[in-house]
């Protein structure tokens, strides 16, 4: 199982150069993937811009949006050009796009998009991405066929997107029982669609390490999930991994259920968190 690390974009960072330092350290310590999350109504950095900076600061580590809110990218031709440009900057085989319709109505209100049609809007975006090589808009991607797509969600629509357009599925705030419950449905849908091989299964979990770990998690996660109520915010905090032992247990348990990749999302902006995680997982 590959081990990745996620930038602490939802945490209270204040200097974007810190995120670039995370990227450099993540590659130096041997992580397989660097991911970045997406929100509009939050201090989260824009994913494609952030990964472009990371691409310029690194040369090998894979880059992933985890997950990008597709329906907010209303100009589909421009988005396809942005993706192809980022793929060129990163080099072939480094970029993957994790996509989802989105959950928060305030993101759509702020972006002037219709929350109720977000699933259909995402499908139209995917159609445009699939046709990106048939026109002269933007550069050709460096990766043959364009960057692989991963999709979040548990709905039938999510399964349809994975089997029609995707290379696999990505689970945010993942738990072992949740992944174990969904993957048989994923495998069945993949086979039913006539796809060969197996869909890639990527799980993403929260972490912070060190003497301030629990406080850092509370500062980052509790406000981020406050929209869903105090109980859910506490639940989100409780899922985070805050000791090396908890991190190693997560690696063992997600590997045991057949995950292809596990990504630890940072909650403390200190770049030293990269080294603490690398030490915990044995990189």
Short mmCIF file of C-alpha atoms in Angstrom, two decimals:
data_model
loop_
_atom_site.label_atom_id
_atom_site.label_comp_id
_atom_site.label_asym_id
_atom_site.label_seq_id
_atom_site.Cartn_x
_atom_site.Cartn_y
_atom_site.Cartn_z
CA UNK A 1 0.00 0.00 0.00
CA UNK A 2 1.30 3.44 -0.95
CA UNK A 3 1.46 6.16 1.71
CA UNK A 4 0.65 9.76 0.84
CA UNK A 5 0.44 13.03 2.74
CA UNK A 6 -2.06 15.86 2.46
CA UNK A 7 -1.32 19.56 2.81
CA UNK A 8 -2.87 21.22 5.89
CA UNK A 9 -4.93 23.57 3.73
CA UNK A 10 -7.97 23.54 6.01
CA UNK A 11 -5.80 24.25 9.08
CA UNK A 12 -4.91 27.81 10.19
CA UNK A 13 -1.90 28.35 7.89
CA UNK A 14 -0.90 31.93 7.08
CA UNK A 15 2.03 31.72 4.65
CA UNK A 16 1.69 29.81 1.39
CA UNK A 17 5.43 29.18 1.30
CA UNK A 18 4.90 26.78 4.17
CA UNK A 19 2.77 24.60 1.89
CA UNK A 20 5.54 24.54 -0.71
CA UNK A 21 7.98 23.47 2.00
CA UNK A 22 5.58 20.64 2.88
CA UNK A 23 5.79 19.51 -0.76
CA UNK A 24 9.59 19.55 -0.77
CA UNK A 25 9.84 17.64 2.49
CA UNK A 26 7.18 15.12 1.45
CA UNK A 27 9.16 14.21 -1.65
CA UNK A 28 12.47 14.13 0.23
CA UNK A 29 11.04 11.76 2.84
CA UNK A 30 9.63 9.37 0.25
CA UNK A 31 5.87 9.86 0.37
CA UNK A 32 4.16 8.58 -2.76
CA UNK A 33 1.55 11.32 -3.12
CA UNK A 34 0.95 14.92 -2.12
CA UNK A 35 -2.73 15.86 -1.95
CA UNK A 36 -4.67 19.08 -1.45
CA UNK A 37 -8.32 19.54 -0.49
CA UNK A 38 -10.88 21.98 -1.88
CA UNK A 39 -13.39 24.43 -0.43
CA UNK A 40 -14.52 27.83 -1.66
CA UNK A 41 -15.87 29.34 1.55
CA UNK A 42 -12.78 28.64 3.63
CA UNK A 43 -9.10 29.53 3.74
CA UNK A 44 -8.28 26.35 1.79
CA UNK A 45 -5.89 27.20 -1.07
CA UNK A 46 -7.09 26.70 -4.63
CA UNK A 47 -6.03 23.14 -5.53
CA UNK A 48 -4.71 23.54 -9.07
CA UNK A 49 -2.72 26.67 -8.26
CA UNK A 50 -1.29 24.97 -5.16
CA UNK A 51 -0.31 21.83 -7.05
CA UNK A 52 1.33 23.95 -9.76
CA UNK A 53 3.58 25.43 -7.07
CA UNK A 54 4.22 21.95 -5.68
CA UNK A 55 5.03 20.64 -9.16
CA UNK A 56 7.67 23.33 -9.57
CA UNK A 57 9.22 22.54 -6.18
CA UNK A 58 9.41 18.77 -6.72
CA UNK A 59 10.13 16.28 -9.49
CA UNK A 60 8.84 12.83 -8.52
CA UNK A 61 6.01 12.84 -5.97
CA UNK A 62 2.52 12.29 -7.39
CA UNK A 63 0.02 15.15 -7.09
CA UNK A 64 -3.66 14.69 -6.21
CA UNK A 65 -6.75 16.82 -5.67
CA UNK A 66 -8.58 15.25 -2.74
CA UNK A 67 -11.19 16.18 -3.71
CA UNK A 68 -11.81 18.99 -6.17
CA UNK A 69 -15.35 20.39 -6.31
CA UNK A 70 -15.96 19.91 -10.01
CA UNK A 71 -19.29 21.75 -10.39
CA UNK A 72 -17.72 25.03 -9.23
CA UNK A 73 -15.52 25.00 -12.37
CA UNK A 74 -18.26 26.36 -14.62
CA UNK A 75 -16.08 27.14 -17.65
CA UNK A 76 -15.37 23.61 -18.75
CA UNK A 77 -13.01 24.46 -21.59
CA UNK A 78 -10.92 26.68 -19.32
CA UNK A 79 -10.83 23.96 -16.66
CA UNK A 80 -9.67 21.38 -19.21
CA UNK A 81 -6.91 23.79 -20.25
CA UNK A 82 -5.89 24.35 -16.62
CA UNK A 83 -5.69 20.60 -16.00
CA UNK A 84 -3.65 19.98 -19.16
CA UNK A 85 -1.31 22.84 -18.27
CA UNK A 86 -0.77 21.51 -14.74
CA UNK A 87 -0.15 18.03 -16.16
CA UNK A 88 2.50 19.51 -18.44
CA UNK A 89 4.13 21.39 -15.55
CA UNK A 90 4.21 18.25 -13.40
CA UNK A 91 5.33 15.87 -16.13
CA UNK A 92 3.70 12.64 -17.32
CA UNK A 93 2.14 10.33 -14.76
CA UNK A 94 2.32 12.62 -11.72
CA UNK A 95 -1.10 14.30 -11.63
CA UNK A 96 -4.36 12.66 -10.61
CA UNK A 97 -7.68 14.41 -10.14
CA UNK A 98 -9.98 13.44 -7.30
CA UNK A 99 -13.43 14.89 -8.03
CA UNK A 100 -16.79 15.09 -6.27
CA UNK A 101 -20.05 17.07 -6.62
CA UNK A 102 -19.57 18.82 -3.29
CA UNK A 103 -21.54 18.89 -0.06
CA UNK A 104 -21.66 22.45 1.27
CA UNK A 105 -24.39 24.77 -0.10
CA UNK A 106 -22.41 27.85 0.94
CA UNK A 107 -19.64 26.99 -1.52
CA UNK A 108 -22.17 27.06 -4.35
CA UNK A 109 -23.88 30.21 -3.15
CA UNK A 110 -20.56 32.04 -3.02
CA UNK A 111 -19.61 30.74 -6.46
CA UNK A 112 -22.92 31.66 -8.06
CA UNK A 113 -23.61 28.02 -8.91
CA UNK A 114 -26.78 25.99 -8.50
CA UNK A 115 -26.40 23.54 -5.64
CA UNK A 116 -29.37 21.46 -6.80
CA UNK A 117 -27.83 20.70 -10.22
CA UNK A 118 -24.28 20.00 -9.04
CA UNK A 119 -24.38 16.32 -10.05
CA UNK A 120 -25.48 17.12 -13.61
CA UNK A 121 -22.93 19.92 -13.77
CA UNK A 122 -20.17 17.53 -12.76
CA UNK A 123 -21.25 15.06 -15.44
CA UNK A 124 -21.07 17.79 -18.10
CA UNK A 125 -17.60 18.71 -16.90
CA UNK A 126 -16.52 15.09 -17.20
CA UNK A 127 -17.85 14.91 -20.73
CA UNK A 128 -15.78 17.97 -21.59
CA UNK A 129 -12.64 16.51 -20.01
CA UNK A 130 -13.13 13.30 -21.98
CA UNK A 131 -13.28 15.31 -25.20
CA UNK A 132 -10.31 17.53 -24.34
CA UNK A 133 -8.05 15.87 -26.90
CA UNK A 134 -10.48 16.47 -29.77
CA UNK A 135 -10.05 20.25 -30.03
CA UNK A 136 -7.37 22.92 -30.02
CA UNK A 137 -8.16 24.46 -26.60
CA UNK A 138 -5.00 24.47 -24.54
CA UNK A 139 -1.95 22.20 -24.60
CA UNK A 140 -2.06 18.45 -24.83
CA UNK A 141 -1.62 16.81 -21.43
CA UNK A 142 1.74 15.23 -20.78
CA UNK A 143 0.05 12.07 -19.48
CA UNK A 144 -1.37 10.01 -22.37
CA UNK A 145 -5.14 10.24 -22.18
CA UNK A 146 -4.92 12.91 -19.49
CA UNK A 147 -4.57 12.58 -15.72
CA UNK A 148 -6.41 9.61 -14.15
CA UNK A 149 -9.65 10.49 -12.36
CA UNK A 150 -10.75 9.32 -8.92
CA UNK A 151 -14.25 9.98 -7.55
CA UNK A 152 -15.54 10.47 -4.05
CA UNK A 153 -18.95 9.57 -2.72
CA UNK A 154 -21.04 6.46 -2.05
CA UNK A 155 -24.03 7.00 -4.36
CA UNK A 156 -24.98 5.14 -7.51
CA UNK A 157 -23.97 8.26 -9.43
CA UNK A 158 -20.49 8.06 -7.87
CA UNK A 159 -20.21 4.43 -8.95
CA UNK A 160 -21.31 5.36 -12.47
CA UNK A 161 -18.65 8.07 -12.68
CA UNK A 162 -15.94 5.71 -11.45
CA UNK A 163 -16.83 3.01 -13.96
CA UNK A 164 -17.40 5.39 -16.90
CA UNK A 165 -14.60 7.91 -16.49
CA UNK A 166 -12.48 6.88 -13.53
CA UNK A 167 -9.47 4.91 -12.44
CA UNK A 168 -10.80 4.42 -8.93
CA UNK A 169 -12.50 5.68 -5.79
CA UNK A 170 -11.31 7.99 -3.02
CA UNK A 171 -12.77 8.00 0.49
CA UNK A 172 -12.37 11.13 2.61
CA UNK A 173 -12.42 10.92 6.41
CA UNK A 174 -12.21 7.21 5.82
CA UNK A 175 -12.81 4.48 8.36
CA UNK A 176 -11.93 0.83 7.94
CA UNK A 177 -15.58 -0.32 8.33
CA UNK A 178 -16.77 2.29 5.82
CA UNK A 179 -14.23 1.31 3.17
CA UNK A 180 -14.82 -2.39 3.78
CA UNK A 181 -18.57 -1.91 3.35
CA UNK A 182 -18.35 0.04 0.09
CA UNK A 183 -15.62 -1.77 -1.85
CA UNK A 184 -17.74 -4.85 -2.74
CA UNK A 185 -20.25 -2.51 -4.42
CA UNK A 186 -17.39 -0.81 -6.21
CA UNK A 187 -15.93 -4.10 -7.46
CA UNK A 188 -19.35 -5.34 -8.61
CA UNK A 189 -20.07 -2.12 -10.52
CA UNK A 190 -16.60 -2.20 -12.10
CA UNK A 191 -17.10 -5.76 -13.35
CA UNK A 192 -20.66 -5.06 -14.51
CA UNK A 193 -19.38 -2.14 -16.59
CA UNK A 194 -16.91 -4.45 -18.33
CA UNK A 195 -13.83 -2.73 -16.95
CA UNK A 196 -10.66 -4.79 -16.75
CA UNK A 197 -8.31 -4.93 -13.80
CA UNK A 198 -9.46 -3.37 -10.53
CA UNK A 199 -10.42 0.14 -9.47
CA UNK A 200 -7.83 1.90 -7.33
CA UNK A 201 -9.00 2.38 -3.74
CA UNK A 202 -7.61 5.43 -1.95
CA UNK A 203 -8.45 6.26 1.67
CA UNK A 204 -7.77 9.62 3.31
CA UNK A 205 -7.56 10.19 7.07
CA UNK A 206 -6.68 13.13 9.32
CA UNK A 207 -3.55 13.34 11.44
CA UNK A 208 -1.35 15.51 13.63
CA UNK A 209 1.61 14.39 15.70
CA UNK A 210 3.76 15.75 18.51
CA UNK A 211 2.98 17.24 21.93
CA UNK A 212 0.41 19.69 20.49
CA UNK A 213 -1.31 17.11 18.28
CA UNK A 214 -4.73 16.96 19.94
CA UNK A 215 -4.96 20.74 20.24
CA UNK A 216 -3.92 21.15 16.60
CA UNK A 217 -6.59 18.71 15.48
CA UNK A 218 -9.24 20.55 17.48
CA UNK A 219 -8.18 23.92 16.06
CA UNK A 220 -8.30 22.66 12.49
CA UNK A 221 -11.16 20.18 12.38
CA UNK A 222 -13.76 21.48 14.84
CA UNK A 223 -14.38 24.80 13.03
CA UNK A 224 -14.10 23.11 9.62
CA UNK A 225 -16.95 20.73 10.44
CA UNK A 226 -18.97 23.08 12.63
CA UNK A 227 -21.51 23.50 9.82
CA UNK A 228 -22.78 19.99 10.51
CA UNK A 229 -23.29 20.56 14.22
CA UNK A 230 -21.28 20.09 17.39
CA UNK A 231 -21.71 16.32 17.50
CA UNK A 232 -20.34 15.85 13.98
CA UNK A 233 -17.45 18.21 14.67
CA UNK A 234 -16.52 16.18 17.75
CA UNK A 235 -16.81 13.00 15.69
CA UNK A 236 -14.44 14.43 13.05
CA UNK A 237 -11.93 15.34 15.73
CA UNK A 238 -12.19 11.85 17.25
CA UNK A 239 -11.28 10.19 13.93
CA UNK A 240 -7.91 11.94 13.66
CA UNK A 241 -4.71 10.00 14.32
CA UNK A 242 -2.59 11.81 16.91
CA UNK A 243 0.05 9.29 17.99
CA UNK A 244 2.66 7.29 16.05
CA UNK A 245 0.98 4.11 17.31
CA UNK A 246 -2.39 5.21 15.90
CA UNK A 247 -0.75 6.05 12.57
CA UNK A 248 0.93 2.66 12.33
CA UNK A 249 -2.30 0.88 13.26
CA UNK A 250 -4.14 2.76 10.51
CA UNK A 251 -1.53 1.67 7.97
CA UNK A 252 -1.87 -1.95 9.02
CA UNK A 253 -5.67 -1.95 9.07
CA UNK A 254 -6.24 -0.17 5.77
CA UNK A 255 -3.65 -2.38 4.07
CA UNK A 256 -5.39 -5.46 5.45
CA UNK A 257 -8.69 -4.57 3.75
CA UNK A 258 -7.06 -4.06 0.37
CA UNK A 259 -6.57 -0.29 0.10
CA UNK A 260 -4.10 0.67 -2.59
CA UNK A 261 -3.17 3.96 -0.97
CA UNK A 262 -3.60 5.71 2.38
CA UNK A 263 -3.21 9.49 2.61
CA UNK A 264 -2.69 11.26 5.93
CA UNK A 265 -4.09 14.81 5.78
CA UNK A 266 -2.20 17.31 7.90
CA UNK A 267 -3.87 19.46 10.56
CA UNK A 268 -0.87 21.40 11.84
CA UNK A 269 0.85 23.77 9.35
CA UNK A 270 4.32 23.17 10.84
CA UNK A 271 6.43 21.46 8.11
CA UNK A 272 7.98 19.39 10.88
CA UNK A 273 4.77 17.38 10.75
CA UNK A 274 6.01 15.83 7.51
CA UNK A 275 9.04 14.40 9.27
CA UNK A 276 7.03 13.20 12.26
CA UNK A 277 4.69 11.28 9.95
CA UNK A 278 7.54 9.87 7.90
CA UNK A 279 9.21 8.62 11.08
CA UNK A 280 5.93 7.09 12.28
CA UNK A 281 5.35 5.10 9.07
CA UNK A 282 9.00 4.15 8.62
CA UNK A 283 9.98 6.30 5.63
#
